[in-house]
Short mmCIF file of C-alpha atoms in Angstrom, two decimals:
data_model
loop_
_atom_site.label_atom_id
_atom_site.label_comp_id
_atom_site.label_asym_id
_atom_site.label_seq_id
_atom_site.Cartn_x
_atom_site.Cartn_y
_atom_site.Cartn_z
CA ILE A 170 100.72 142.66 77.45
CA ILE A 171 97.64 142.81 79.71
CA ALA A 172 95.89 145.19 77.32
CA ILE A 173 96.49 142.93 74.31
CA LEU A 174 95.61 139.67 76.07
CA SER A 175 92.49 141.12 77.67
CA LYS A 176 91.37 142.58 74.36
CA TYR A 177 91.48 139.28 72.49
CA SER A 178 90.86 136.63 75.15
CA ASP A 179 87.71 136.26 77.24
CA GLU A 180 89.42 133.47 79.17
CA PHE A 181 92.26 135.80 80.14
CA ARG A 182 89.79 138.44 81.37
CA THR A 183 87.94 135.81 83.38
CA ALA A 184 91.16 134.45 84.88
CA LEU A 185 92.16 137.90 86.06
CA GLY A 186 88.87 138.41 87.82
CA VAL A 187 86.26 141.03 87.20
CA GLU A 188 86.42 143.87 89.66
CA ASP A 189 89.88 143.07 90.95
CA VAL A 190 91.82 143.76 87.75
CA VAL A 191 89.61 146.66 86.70
CA SER A 192 90.01 148.33 90.09
CA LYS A 193 93.78 147.91 89.94
CA VAL A 194 93.99 149.37 86.44
CA ILE A 195 91.68 152.26 87.41
CA ASN A 196 93.89 152.94 90.42
CA LEU A 197 96.91 152.99 88.09
CA VAL A 198 95.19 155.53 85.85
CA ILE A 199 94.30 157.74 88.82
CA THR A 200 97.72 157.62 90.50
CA ALA A 201 99.99 157.06 87.51
CA ALA A 202 103.18 159.00 87.03
CA PRO A 203 103.65 160.65 83.62
CA GLY A 204 105.72 157.74 82.32
CA VAL A 205 103.12 155.14 83.31
CA ILE A 206 99.83 156.83 82.44
CA ASN A 207 99.80 155.80 78.76
CA ALA A 208 100.32 152.13 79.60
CA ALA A 209 97.62 152.29 82.28
CA LEU A 210 95.19 153.91 79.81
CA ARG A 211 95.96 151.24 77.19
CA ALA A 212 95.23 148.55 79.79
CA LEU A 213 91.94 150.26 80.71
CA TRP A 214 91.04 150.43 77.03
CA GLY A 215 91.73 146.72 76.59
CA ILE A 216 89.89 145.41 79.61
CA CYS A 217 86.75 147.49 79.09
CA LEU A 218 86.45 146.74 75.38
CA ASN A 219 83.11 144.95 74.83
CA ASN A 220 82.93 143.96 78.50
CA ASP A 221 79.77 145.17 80.26
CA THR A 222 80.98 144.22 83.72
CA HIS A 223 84.25 146.12 83.40
CA GLN A 224 82.39 149.08 81.91
CA GLN A 225 80.09 149.12 84.96
CA VAL A 226 83.05 149.06 87.34
CA ALA A 227 84.65 151.95 85.43
CA ARG A 228 81.38 153.91 85.63
CA ALA A 229 81.07 153.23 89.38
CA SER A 230 84.63 154.52 89.81
CA ASP A 231 83.75 157.84 88.07
CA MET A 232 86.31 157.15 85.35
CA ILE A 233 84.28 158.91 82.65
CA ASP A 234 84.34 162.26 84.42
CA LEU A 235 87.97 161.82 85.45
CA LEU A 236 89.02 161.04 81.87
CA ILE A 237 87.07 164.01 80.50
CA ASP A 238 88.80 166.25 83.04
CA GLN A 239 92.19 164.89 81.96
CA LEU A 240 91.29 165.55 78.32
CA THR A 241 90.66 169.22 79.07
CA THR A 242 93.84 169.69 81.11
CA HIS A 243 96.44 171.68 79.18
CA SER A 244 99.34 169.66 80.59
CA THR A 245 98.02 166.41 79.08
CA THR A 246 100.12 165.44 76.05
CA MET A 247 98.63 164.66 72.64
CA ALA A 248 99.63 161.00 72.95
CA THR A 249 97.95 160.71 76.34
CA LYS A 250 94.82 162.41 75.00
CA GLY A 251 94.68 159.76 72.27
CA TYR A 252 94.81 156.99 74.87
CA ILE A 253 92.18 158.77 76.98
CA LEU A 254 89.85 158.96 73.98
CA ARG A 255 90.36 155.25 73.28
CA ALA A 256 89.64 154.42 76.93
CA ILE A 257 86.45 156.52 76.81
CA ALA A 258 85.40 154.75 73.60
CA SER A 259 85.98 151.40 75.28
CA ILE A 260 84.15 152.32 78.49
CA CYS A 261 81.18 153.76 76.60
CA GLY A 262 81.03 151.29 73.70
CA LYS A 263 77.62 149.58 73.47
CA ASN A 264 76.79 150.88 76.97
CA TYR A 265 73.97 153.41 76.97
CA LYS A 266 74.34 154.41 80.64
CA ASN A 267 78.00 155.26 80.15
CA GLN A 268 77.24 157.09 76.92
CA GLU A 269 74.64 159.17 78.76
CA LEU A 270 77.15 160.03 81.49
CA PHE A 271 79.55 161.20 78.81
CA ARG A 272 76.89 163.24 77.00
CA MET A 273 75.63 164.79 80.24
CA ASN A 274 79.10 166.02 81.20
CA GLU A 275 79.31 169.68 80.15
CA LYS A 276 82.78 169.17 78.63
CA GLY A 277 82.20 165.79 76.92
CA ILE A 278 80.64 166.62 73.56
CA PRO A 279 82.43 169.99 73.15
CA ILE A 280 85.84 168.30 73.53
CA LEU A 281 84.96 165.75 70.83
CA ILE A 282 83.72 168.46 68.47
CA GLY A 283 86.82 170.56 69.17
CA ASN A 284 89.12 167.61 68.44
CA LEU A 285 87.33 166.86 65.18
CA ILE A 286 87.56 170.49 64.06
CA LEU A 287 91.26 170.68 64.99
CA SER A 288 91.92 167.39 63.22
CA ASN A 289 90.65 168.91 60.00
CA SER A 290 92.85 171.98 60.25
CA ASP A 291 96.04 170.83 61.96
CA THR A 292 98.21 167.93 60.76
CA GLU A 293 99.79 167.25 64.16
CA THR A 294 96.40 167.07 65.86
CA SER A 295 95.02 164.96 63.04
CA ASP A 296 97.86 162.45 63.38
CA ALA A 297 97.43 162.19 67.15
CA LEU A 298 93.70 162.57 67.74
CA ALA A 299 91.61 162.01 64.60
CA GLU A 300 91.30 158.24 64.94
CA PRO A 301 90.81 158.13 68.74
CA THR A 302 88.23 160.92 68.55
CA SER A 303 86.38 159.06 65.84
CA LEU A 304 86.34 155.96 68.04
CA ALA A 305 84.80 157.99 70.87
CA VAL A 306 82.00 159.27 68.62
CA TRP A 307 79.33 156.61 68.66
#
């Protein structure tokens, strides 16, 4: 619910507060149990979408590097990787500093290229990661 409301309503984002809600969602992403991580990532995606302030808080919390590390972890499920890619797209969207952090990470661009290549050759990967990977390519 938070992800949907924060995505479509500036008033809702303002009512929740700037750093307070972002910090709580980031903490959920960092400490989330396997059953909660996807919901936490969807919330992060929603609150950072087209919101410079939330994107800055995410950058200050080292979320970009943390999310890239989670993308390259073998135990991360395909569904979770899709949500991670959406969160990265949201954090980096229209934000050059965040895009640079992503590009400067040694695993960032190679993981996007790898996902795009796999999406062209594997149906399961294509279904799970083609769209989120495309969102992360800006």
